[in-house]
Coordinates of C-alpha atoms and ligand atoms in Angstrom, one line a residue:
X1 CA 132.2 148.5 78.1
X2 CA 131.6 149.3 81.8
X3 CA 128.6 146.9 81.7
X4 CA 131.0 144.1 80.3
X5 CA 133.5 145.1 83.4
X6 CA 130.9 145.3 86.0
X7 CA 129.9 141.6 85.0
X8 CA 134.0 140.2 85.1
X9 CA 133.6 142.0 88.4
X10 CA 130.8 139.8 89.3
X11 CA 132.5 136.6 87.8
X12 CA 135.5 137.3 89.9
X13 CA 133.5 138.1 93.0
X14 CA 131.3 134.7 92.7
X15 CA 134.4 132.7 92.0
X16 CA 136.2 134.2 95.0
X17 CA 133.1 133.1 97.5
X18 CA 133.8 130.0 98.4
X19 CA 137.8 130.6 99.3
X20 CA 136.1 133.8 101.4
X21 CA 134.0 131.5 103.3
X22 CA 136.6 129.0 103.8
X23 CA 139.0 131.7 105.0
X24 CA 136.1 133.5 107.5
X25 CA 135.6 130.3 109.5
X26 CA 139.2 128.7 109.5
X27 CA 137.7 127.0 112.5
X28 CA 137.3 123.0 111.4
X29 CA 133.4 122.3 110.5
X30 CA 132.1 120.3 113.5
X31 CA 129.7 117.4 112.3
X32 CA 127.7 117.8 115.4
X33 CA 127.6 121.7 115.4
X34 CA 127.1 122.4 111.8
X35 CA 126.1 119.3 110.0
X36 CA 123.8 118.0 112.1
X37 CA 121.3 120.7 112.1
X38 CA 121.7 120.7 108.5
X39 CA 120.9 117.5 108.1
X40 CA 117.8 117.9 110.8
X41 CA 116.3 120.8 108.7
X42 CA 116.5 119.9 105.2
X43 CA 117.0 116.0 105.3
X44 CA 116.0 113.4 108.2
X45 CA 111.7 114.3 107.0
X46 CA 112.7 111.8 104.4
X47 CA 115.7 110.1 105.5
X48 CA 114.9 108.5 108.8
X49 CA 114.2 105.0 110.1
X50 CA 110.8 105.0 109.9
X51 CA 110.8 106.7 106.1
X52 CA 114.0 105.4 104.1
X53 CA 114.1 107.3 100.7
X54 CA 116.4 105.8 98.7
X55 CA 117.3 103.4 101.6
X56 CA 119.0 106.3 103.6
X57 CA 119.2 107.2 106.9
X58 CA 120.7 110.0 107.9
X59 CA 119.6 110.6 111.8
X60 CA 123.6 109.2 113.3
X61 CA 126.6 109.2 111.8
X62 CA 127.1 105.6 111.7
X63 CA 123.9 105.0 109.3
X64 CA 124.6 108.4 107.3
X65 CA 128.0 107.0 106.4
X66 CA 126.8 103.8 105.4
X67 CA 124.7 105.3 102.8
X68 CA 121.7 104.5 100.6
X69 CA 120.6 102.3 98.0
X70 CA 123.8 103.3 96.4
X71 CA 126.6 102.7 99.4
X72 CA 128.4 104.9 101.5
X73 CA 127.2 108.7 101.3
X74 CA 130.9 110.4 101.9
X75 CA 134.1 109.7 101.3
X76 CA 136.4 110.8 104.2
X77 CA 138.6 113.4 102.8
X78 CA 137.4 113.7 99.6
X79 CA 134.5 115.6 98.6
X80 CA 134.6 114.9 94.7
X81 CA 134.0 111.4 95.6
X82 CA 131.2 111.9 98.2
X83 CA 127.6 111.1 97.0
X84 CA 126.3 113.4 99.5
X85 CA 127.8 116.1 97.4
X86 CA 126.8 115.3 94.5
X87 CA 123.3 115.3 95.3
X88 CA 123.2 118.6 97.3
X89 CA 125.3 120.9 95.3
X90 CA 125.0 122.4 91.4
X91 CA 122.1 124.4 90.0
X92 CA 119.7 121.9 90.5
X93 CA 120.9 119.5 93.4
X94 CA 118.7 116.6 93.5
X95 CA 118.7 117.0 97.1
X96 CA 116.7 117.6 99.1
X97 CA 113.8 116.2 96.8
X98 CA 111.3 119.1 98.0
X99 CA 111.8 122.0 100.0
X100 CA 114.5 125.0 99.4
X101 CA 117.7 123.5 98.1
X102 CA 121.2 124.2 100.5
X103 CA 122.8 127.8 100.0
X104 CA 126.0 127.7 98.7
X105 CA 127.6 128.3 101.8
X106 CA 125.8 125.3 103.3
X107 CA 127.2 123.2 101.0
X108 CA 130.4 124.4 101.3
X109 CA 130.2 123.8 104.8
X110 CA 129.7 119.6 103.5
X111 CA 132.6 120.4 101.2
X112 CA 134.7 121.6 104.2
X113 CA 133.9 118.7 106.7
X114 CA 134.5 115.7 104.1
X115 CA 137.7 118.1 102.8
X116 CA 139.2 117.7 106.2
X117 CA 138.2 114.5 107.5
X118 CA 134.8 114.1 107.9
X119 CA 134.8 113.2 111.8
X120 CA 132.3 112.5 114.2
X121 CA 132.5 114.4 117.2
X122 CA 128.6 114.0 118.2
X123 CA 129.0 113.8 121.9
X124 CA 128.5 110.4 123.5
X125 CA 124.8 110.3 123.8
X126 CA 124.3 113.9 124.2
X127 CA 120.5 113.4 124.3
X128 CA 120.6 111.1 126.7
X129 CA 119.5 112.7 130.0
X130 CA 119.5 109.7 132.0
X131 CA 120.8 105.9 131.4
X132 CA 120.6 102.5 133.1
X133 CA 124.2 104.1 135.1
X134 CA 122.4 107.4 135.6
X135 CA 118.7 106.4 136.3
X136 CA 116.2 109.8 137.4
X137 CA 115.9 110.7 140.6
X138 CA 112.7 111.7 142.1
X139 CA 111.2 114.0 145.1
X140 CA 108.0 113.1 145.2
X141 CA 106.1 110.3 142.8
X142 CA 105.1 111.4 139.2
X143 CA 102.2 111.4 137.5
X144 CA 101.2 107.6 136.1
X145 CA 99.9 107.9 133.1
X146 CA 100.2 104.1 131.9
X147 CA 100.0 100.7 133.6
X148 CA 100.4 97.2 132.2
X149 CA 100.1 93.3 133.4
X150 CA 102.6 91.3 131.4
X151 CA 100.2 88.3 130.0
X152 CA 101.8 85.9 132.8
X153 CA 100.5 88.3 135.4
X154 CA 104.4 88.3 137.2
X155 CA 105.1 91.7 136.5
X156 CA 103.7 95.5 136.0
X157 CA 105.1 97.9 134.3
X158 CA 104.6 101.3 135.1
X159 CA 105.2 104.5 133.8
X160 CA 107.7 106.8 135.6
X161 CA 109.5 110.4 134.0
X162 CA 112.0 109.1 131.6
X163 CA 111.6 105.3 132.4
X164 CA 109.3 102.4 133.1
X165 CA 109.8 100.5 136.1
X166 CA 108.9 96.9 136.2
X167 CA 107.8 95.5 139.5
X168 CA 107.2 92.0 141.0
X169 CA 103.3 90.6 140.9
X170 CA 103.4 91.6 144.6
X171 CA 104.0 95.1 143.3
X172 CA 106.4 96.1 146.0
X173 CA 109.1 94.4 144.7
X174 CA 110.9 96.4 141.9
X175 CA 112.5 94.4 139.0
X176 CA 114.2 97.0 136.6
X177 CA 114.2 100.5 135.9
X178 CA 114.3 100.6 131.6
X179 CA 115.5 104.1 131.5
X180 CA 114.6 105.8 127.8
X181 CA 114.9 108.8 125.7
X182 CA 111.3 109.8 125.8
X183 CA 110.7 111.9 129.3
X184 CA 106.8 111.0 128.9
X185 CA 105.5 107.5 128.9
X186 CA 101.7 107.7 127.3
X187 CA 101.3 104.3 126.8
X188 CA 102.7 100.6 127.6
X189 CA 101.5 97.0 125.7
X190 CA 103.0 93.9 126.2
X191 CA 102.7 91.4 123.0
X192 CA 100.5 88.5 123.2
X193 CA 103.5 86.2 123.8
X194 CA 105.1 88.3 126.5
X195 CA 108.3 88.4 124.6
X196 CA 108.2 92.5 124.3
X197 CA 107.2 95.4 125.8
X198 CA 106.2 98.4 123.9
X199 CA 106.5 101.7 125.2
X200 CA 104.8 104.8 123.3
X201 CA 105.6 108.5 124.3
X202 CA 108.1 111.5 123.4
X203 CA 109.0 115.4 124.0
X204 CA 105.7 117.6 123.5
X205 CA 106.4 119.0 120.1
X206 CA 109.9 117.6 119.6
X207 CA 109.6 113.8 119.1
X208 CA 107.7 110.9 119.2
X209 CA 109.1 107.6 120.2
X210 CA 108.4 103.8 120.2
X211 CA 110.4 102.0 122.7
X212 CA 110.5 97.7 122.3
X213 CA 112.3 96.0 125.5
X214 CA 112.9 92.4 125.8
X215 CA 111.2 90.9 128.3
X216 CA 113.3 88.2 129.2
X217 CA 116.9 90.3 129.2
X218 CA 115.2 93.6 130.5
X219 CA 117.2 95.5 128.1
X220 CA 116.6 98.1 125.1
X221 CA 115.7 96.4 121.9
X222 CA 115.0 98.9 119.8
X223 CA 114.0 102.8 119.2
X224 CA 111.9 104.4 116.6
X225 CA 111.5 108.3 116.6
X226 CA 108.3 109.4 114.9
X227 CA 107.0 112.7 114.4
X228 CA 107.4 115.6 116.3
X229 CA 104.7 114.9 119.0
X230 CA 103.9 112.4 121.5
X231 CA 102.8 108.8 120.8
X232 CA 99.6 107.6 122.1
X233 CA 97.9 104.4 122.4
X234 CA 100.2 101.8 121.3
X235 CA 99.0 98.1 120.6
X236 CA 100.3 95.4 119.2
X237 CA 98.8 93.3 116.5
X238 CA 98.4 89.4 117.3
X239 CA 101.1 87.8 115.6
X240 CA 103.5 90.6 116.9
X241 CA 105.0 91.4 114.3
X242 CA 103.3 95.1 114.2
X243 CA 102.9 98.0 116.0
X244 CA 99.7 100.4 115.6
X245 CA 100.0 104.2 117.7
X246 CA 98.4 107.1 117.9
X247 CA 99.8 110.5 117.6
X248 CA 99.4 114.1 118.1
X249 CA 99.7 115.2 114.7
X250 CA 96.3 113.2 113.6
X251 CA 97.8 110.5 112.3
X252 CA 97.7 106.5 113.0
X253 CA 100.8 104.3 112.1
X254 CA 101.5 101.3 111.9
X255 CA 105.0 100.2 112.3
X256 CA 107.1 96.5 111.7
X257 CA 108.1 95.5 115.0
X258 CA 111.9 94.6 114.0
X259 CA 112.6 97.6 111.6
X260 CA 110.2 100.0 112.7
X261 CA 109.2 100.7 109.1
X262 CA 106.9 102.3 108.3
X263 CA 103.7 100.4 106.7
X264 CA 100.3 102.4 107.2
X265 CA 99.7 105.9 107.9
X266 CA 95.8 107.0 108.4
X267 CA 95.5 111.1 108.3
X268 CA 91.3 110.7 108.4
X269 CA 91.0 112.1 112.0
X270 CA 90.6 115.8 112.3
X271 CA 92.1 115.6 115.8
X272 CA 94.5 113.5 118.0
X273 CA 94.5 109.9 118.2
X274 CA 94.2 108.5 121.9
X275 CA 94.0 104.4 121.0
X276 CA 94.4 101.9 118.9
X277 CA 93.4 98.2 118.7
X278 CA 93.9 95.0 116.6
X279 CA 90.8 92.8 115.8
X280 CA 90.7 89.6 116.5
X281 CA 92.3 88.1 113.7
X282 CA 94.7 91.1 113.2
X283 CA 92.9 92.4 109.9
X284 CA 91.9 95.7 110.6
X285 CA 92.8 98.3 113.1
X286 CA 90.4 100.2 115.4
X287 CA 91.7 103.9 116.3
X288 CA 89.9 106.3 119.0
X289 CA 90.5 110.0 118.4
X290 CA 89.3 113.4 120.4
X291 CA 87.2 114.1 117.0
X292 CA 85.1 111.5 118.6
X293 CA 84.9 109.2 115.6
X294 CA 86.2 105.5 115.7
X295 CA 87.6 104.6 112.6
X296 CA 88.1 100.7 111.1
X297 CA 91.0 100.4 108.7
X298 CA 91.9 97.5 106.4
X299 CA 95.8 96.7 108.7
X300 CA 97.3 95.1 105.0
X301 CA 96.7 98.4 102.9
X302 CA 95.5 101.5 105.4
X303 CA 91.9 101.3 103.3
X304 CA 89.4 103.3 105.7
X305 CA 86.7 101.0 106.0
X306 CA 84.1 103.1 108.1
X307 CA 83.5 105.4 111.1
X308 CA 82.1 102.3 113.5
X309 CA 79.9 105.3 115.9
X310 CA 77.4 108.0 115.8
X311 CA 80.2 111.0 116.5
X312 CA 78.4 111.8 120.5
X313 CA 81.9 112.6 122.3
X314 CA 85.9 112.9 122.0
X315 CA 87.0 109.2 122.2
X316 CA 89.8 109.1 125.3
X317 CA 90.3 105.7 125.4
X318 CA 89.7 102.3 123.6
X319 CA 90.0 99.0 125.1
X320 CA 89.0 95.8 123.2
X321 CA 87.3 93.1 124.1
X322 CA 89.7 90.0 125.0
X323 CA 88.2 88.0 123.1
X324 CA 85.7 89.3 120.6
X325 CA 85.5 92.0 117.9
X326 CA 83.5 94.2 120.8
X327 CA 85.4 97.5 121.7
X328 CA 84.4 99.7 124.7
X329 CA 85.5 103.4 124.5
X330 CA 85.6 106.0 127.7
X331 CA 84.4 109.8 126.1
X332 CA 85.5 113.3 127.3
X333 CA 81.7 114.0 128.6
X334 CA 82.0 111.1 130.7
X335 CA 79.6 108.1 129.2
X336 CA 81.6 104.1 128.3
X337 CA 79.7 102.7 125.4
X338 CA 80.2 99.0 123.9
X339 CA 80.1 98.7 120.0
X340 CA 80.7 96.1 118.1
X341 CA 83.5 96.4 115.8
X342 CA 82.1 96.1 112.5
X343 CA 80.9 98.3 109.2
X344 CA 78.3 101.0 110.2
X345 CA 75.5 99.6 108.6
X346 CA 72.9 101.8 109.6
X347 CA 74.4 104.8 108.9
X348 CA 71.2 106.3 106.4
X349 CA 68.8 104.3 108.1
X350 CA 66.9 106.3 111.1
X351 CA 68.7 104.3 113.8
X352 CA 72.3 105.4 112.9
X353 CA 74.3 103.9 115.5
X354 CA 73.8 100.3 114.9
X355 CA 77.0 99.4 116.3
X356 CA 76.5 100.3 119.8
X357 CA 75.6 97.5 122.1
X358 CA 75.7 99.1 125.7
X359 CA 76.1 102.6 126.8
X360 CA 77.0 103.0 131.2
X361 CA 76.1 105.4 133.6
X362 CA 77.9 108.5 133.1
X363 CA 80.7 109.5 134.9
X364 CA 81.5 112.5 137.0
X365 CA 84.1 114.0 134.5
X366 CA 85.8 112.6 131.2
X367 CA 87.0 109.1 131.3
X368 CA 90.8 108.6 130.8
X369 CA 91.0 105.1 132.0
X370 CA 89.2 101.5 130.6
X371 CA 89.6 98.4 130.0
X372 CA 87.8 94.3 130.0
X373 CA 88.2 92.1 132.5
X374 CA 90.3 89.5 131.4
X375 CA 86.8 87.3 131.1
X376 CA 85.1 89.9 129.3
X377 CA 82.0 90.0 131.4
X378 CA 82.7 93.5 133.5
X379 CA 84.6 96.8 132.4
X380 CA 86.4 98.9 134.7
X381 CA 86.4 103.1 134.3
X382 CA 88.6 105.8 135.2
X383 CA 89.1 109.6 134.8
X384 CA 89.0 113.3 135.9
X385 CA 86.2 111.9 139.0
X386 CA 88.9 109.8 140.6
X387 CA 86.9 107.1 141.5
X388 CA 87.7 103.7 139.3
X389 CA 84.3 101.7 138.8
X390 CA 83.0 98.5 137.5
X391 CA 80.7 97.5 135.7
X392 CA 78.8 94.5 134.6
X393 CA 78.8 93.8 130.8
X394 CA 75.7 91.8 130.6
X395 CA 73.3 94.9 132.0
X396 CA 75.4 97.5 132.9
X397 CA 74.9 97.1 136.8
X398 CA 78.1 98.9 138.8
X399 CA 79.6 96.5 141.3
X400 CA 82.2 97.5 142.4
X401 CA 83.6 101.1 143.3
X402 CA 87.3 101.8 143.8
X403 CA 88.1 105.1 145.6
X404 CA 90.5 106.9 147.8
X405 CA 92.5 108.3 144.6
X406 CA 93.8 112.1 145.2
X407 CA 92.9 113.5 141.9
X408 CA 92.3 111.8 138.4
X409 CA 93.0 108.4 137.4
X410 CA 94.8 108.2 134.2
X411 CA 95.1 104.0 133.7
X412 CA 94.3 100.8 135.1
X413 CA 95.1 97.3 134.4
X414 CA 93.2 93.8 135.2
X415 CA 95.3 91.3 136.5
X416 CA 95.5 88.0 134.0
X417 CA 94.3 85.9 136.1
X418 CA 93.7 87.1 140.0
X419 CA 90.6 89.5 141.0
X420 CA 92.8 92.4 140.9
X421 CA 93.0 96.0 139.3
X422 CA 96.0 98.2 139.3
X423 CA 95.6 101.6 139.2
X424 CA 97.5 105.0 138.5
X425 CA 97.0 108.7 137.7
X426 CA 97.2 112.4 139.3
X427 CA 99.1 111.4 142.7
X428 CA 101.6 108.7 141.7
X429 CA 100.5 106.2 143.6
X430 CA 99.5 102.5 142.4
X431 CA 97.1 100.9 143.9
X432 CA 95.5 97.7 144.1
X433 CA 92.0 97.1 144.6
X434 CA 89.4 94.0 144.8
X435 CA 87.4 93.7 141.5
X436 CA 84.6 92.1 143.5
X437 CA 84.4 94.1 146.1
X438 CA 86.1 97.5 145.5
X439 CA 88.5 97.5 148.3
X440 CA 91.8 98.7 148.5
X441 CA 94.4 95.8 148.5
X442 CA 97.7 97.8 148.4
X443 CA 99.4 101.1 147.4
X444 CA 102.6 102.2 146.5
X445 CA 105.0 104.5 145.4
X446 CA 106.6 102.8 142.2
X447 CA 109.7 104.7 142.0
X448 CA 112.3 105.5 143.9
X449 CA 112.4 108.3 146.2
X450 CA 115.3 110.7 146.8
X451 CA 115.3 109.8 150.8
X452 CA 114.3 106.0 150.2
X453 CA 116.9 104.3 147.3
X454 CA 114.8 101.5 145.8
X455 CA 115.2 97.8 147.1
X456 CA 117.0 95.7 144.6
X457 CA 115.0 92.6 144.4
X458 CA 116.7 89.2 144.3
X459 CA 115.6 87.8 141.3
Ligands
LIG501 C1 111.2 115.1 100.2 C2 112.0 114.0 100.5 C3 113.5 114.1 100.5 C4 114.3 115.0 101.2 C5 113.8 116.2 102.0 C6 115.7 114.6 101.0 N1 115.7 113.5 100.2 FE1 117.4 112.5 99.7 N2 116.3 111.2 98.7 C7 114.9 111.2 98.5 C8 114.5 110.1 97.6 C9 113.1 109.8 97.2 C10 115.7 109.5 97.2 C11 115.8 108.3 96.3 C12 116.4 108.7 95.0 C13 115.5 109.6 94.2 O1 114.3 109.3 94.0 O2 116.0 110.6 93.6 C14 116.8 110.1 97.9 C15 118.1 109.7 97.8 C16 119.2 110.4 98.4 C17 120.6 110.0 98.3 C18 121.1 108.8 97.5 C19 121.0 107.5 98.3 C20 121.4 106.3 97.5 O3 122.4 105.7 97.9 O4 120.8 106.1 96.5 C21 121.3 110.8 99.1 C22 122.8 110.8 99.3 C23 120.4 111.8 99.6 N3 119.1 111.5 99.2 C24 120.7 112.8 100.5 C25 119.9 113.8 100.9 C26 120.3 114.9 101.7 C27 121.7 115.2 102.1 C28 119.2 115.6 102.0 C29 119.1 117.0 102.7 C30 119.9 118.0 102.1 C31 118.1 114.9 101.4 N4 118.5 113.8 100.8 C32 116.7 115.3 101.5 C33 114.1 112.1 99.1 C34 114.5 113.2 99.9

């Protein structure tokens, strides 16, 4: 008898809990204080733009309303019509998928905010630390850490803290500042055609981004966030129409350019990926990772094809060939080595580095920085030794040394068409130097100073 009373007193109590809950925080549920990070915890791994379970995206309000595969996810003011709820609450809510299902209180807390409204009050762009209207403002010149040509040679991008500023061909000109969410820039690529500019970078262990500007307007075309770590090494394939990245967590990606969905993911490496690189015909993918192997992969179905080196160093930086399947890599013990980009044939036979074509003279410290001329027949190298040098394909003869850098260089760029190298790293200064000769050209600081506004160019 007690037993049988103890248990209505149970019923009643369980019954009662949502009602107490309710009546504890009378306060309205906020969508941005208590949704959100609901929704970050337990939903956005599989609902997000780059991974669309059941067509759903549930990373801004807009897109979470919209729904899934199967329309809107909530119904403003009514809960019992809400798909959300459906999926998240009962004894075995289908959702989420995997992973702990939502505490009772949680889902209450759903309940609540479709129950009275369902409103957005995310704060205008609260992650948004700067915008076009509110651009950074600097003290003294940050680190570069990427550098591009667009293929007509008429502008460089460069890499600043939370933006990339595009300036003239003269390089003292500045053309636009295309402010972004990510404060670091790792790595820029222009498509073949010029049309876009990709940008790859993020928050140390927060988020990974991929920016895609428009070239012609100057203006934010698109935003993918991927992963919780920076994005390295971003290339596009031929046609355009993908995007191949590194990352911190292991992986390689490749993304479509308009949706940013995701098509490949390789998790071979053992350690992070630095580069990436389309073949000639855009059929595989090269990647270059700190577990020093360089890894082909079929770019229609992810299929590892084959490590392409003997594993000597951590590969820092790829740079392909402009116009053949020949790929020259920069390592953390300081040797540049040209392989061809092809299956490792040799790999039980004595010589097991068939592949490799030409190896340089080593350089002072890790290389962070390489690249082909835009004829293919000299490479240029970068890194912790500061100097930037060149080399001769053919036999591997240096012939031109760039110098004067105050610390490491962490990029360069050819120029398309002129006997020019940019260059950037520790000090924040771009320079311009000779490729025949070595000297200095020009240098300057490409942002804005605090004491110095920025020159608005006529365009
Ligand atoms: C591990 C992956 C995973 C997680 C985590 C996850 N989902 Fe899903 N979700 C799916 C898949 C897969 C589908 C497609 C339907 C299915 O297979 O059941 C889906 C479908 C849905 C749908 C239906 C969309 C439609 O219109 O068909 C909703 C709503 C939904 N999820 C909400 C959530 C919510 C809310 C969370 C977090 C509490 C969540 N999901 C967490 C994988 C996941």
């Amino acid at each position: 008898m007690a037993k049988l009373k103890n248990r209505i007193l149970i019923f009643a109590l369980v019954a009662m809990l949502p009602s107490a809950t309710w009546a504890q925080t009378a306060k309205p549920v906020s969508y941005h204080r208590d949704i959100v990070p609901l929704l970050k915890r337990s939903c956005t791994g599989c609902h997000h733009p780059g991974k669309l379970k059941g067509e759903l995206d549930v990373t801004t309000y807009a897109a979470f309303l919209k729904g899934g595969k199967h329309g809107a996810s909530f119904k403003a003011g009514s809960p019992k019509e809400s798909r959300v709820i459906e999926e998240i609450s009962g004894d075995e809510p289908s959702m989420p998928k995997e992973g702990d299902p939502l505490s009772k209180a949680e889902v209450a807390l759903f309940e609540r905010w479709i129950a009275e409204g369902a409103k957005d009050d995310s704060p205008a762009q609260a992650t948004l630390a700067f915008s076009k209207a509110k651009p950074p403002i600097y003290k003294k010149p940050p680190v570069i850490s990427a550098l591009a040509f667009s293929p007509d040679g008429k502008t460089l991008a460069v890499s600043g803290y939370h933006e990339v500023l595009l300036h003239s061909e003269e390089g003292t000109n500045a053309l636009a500042r295309l402010v972004g969410e990510s404060p670091r820039i790792e790595s820029l690529a222009y498509s073949a055609d010029g049309k876009w500019l990709a940008v790859s970078g993020g928050a140390p262990s927060q988020f990974g981004e991929i920016q895609i500007w428009s070239t012609s307007s100057n203006g934010l075309v698109k935003s993918f966030k991927i992963s919780s770590d920076s994005l390295y090494g971003v290339s596009f394939s031929p046609d355009g129409q993908r995007i191949a990245f590194g990352c911190a967590d292991k992986t390689m990606r490749i993304i479509s350019t308009s949706d940013g969905k995701e098509l490949i993911k390789l998790d071979n490496h053992s350690d992070w990926v630095f580069g990436t690189l389309w073949t000639v015909d855009g059929k595989r993918v090269l990647t270059g990772s700190r577990d020093r192997a360089m890894k082909l992969i079929d770019a229609a179905n992810g299929q590892f094809i084959d490590d392409i080196n003997k594993l000597l160093e951590g590969v820092l930086c790829i740079a392909r060939h402009p116009k053949e399947d020949l790929v020259v890599y920069g390592g953390d013990m300081g040797a540049a080595r040209i392989y061809k980009i092809a299956e490792n044939q040799g790999r039980t036979a004595a010589n097991n580095d068939v592949n490799m074509q030409r190896e340089f003279e080593r350089q002072p410290g890790p290389i962070r920085a390489i690249s082909y001329a835009p004829d293919g027949n000299t490479i240029a190298v970068g890194g912790m030794g500061g100097e930037v040098r060149i080399y001769k394909t053919s036999d591997g003869a240096r012939v031109a040394t760039c110098a004067g850098h105050d610390g490491a260089v962490f990029t360069l760029a050819f120029h398309p068409t002129r006997k020019l190298i940019a260059t950037g790293g520790f000090d924040g200064l771009v320079r311009w130097f000779d490729t025949s000769s070595g000297e200095l050209v020009k240098k300057f600081v490409p942002v804005p100073l605090k004491s110095e506004p920025m020159q608005k160019a006529a365009k």
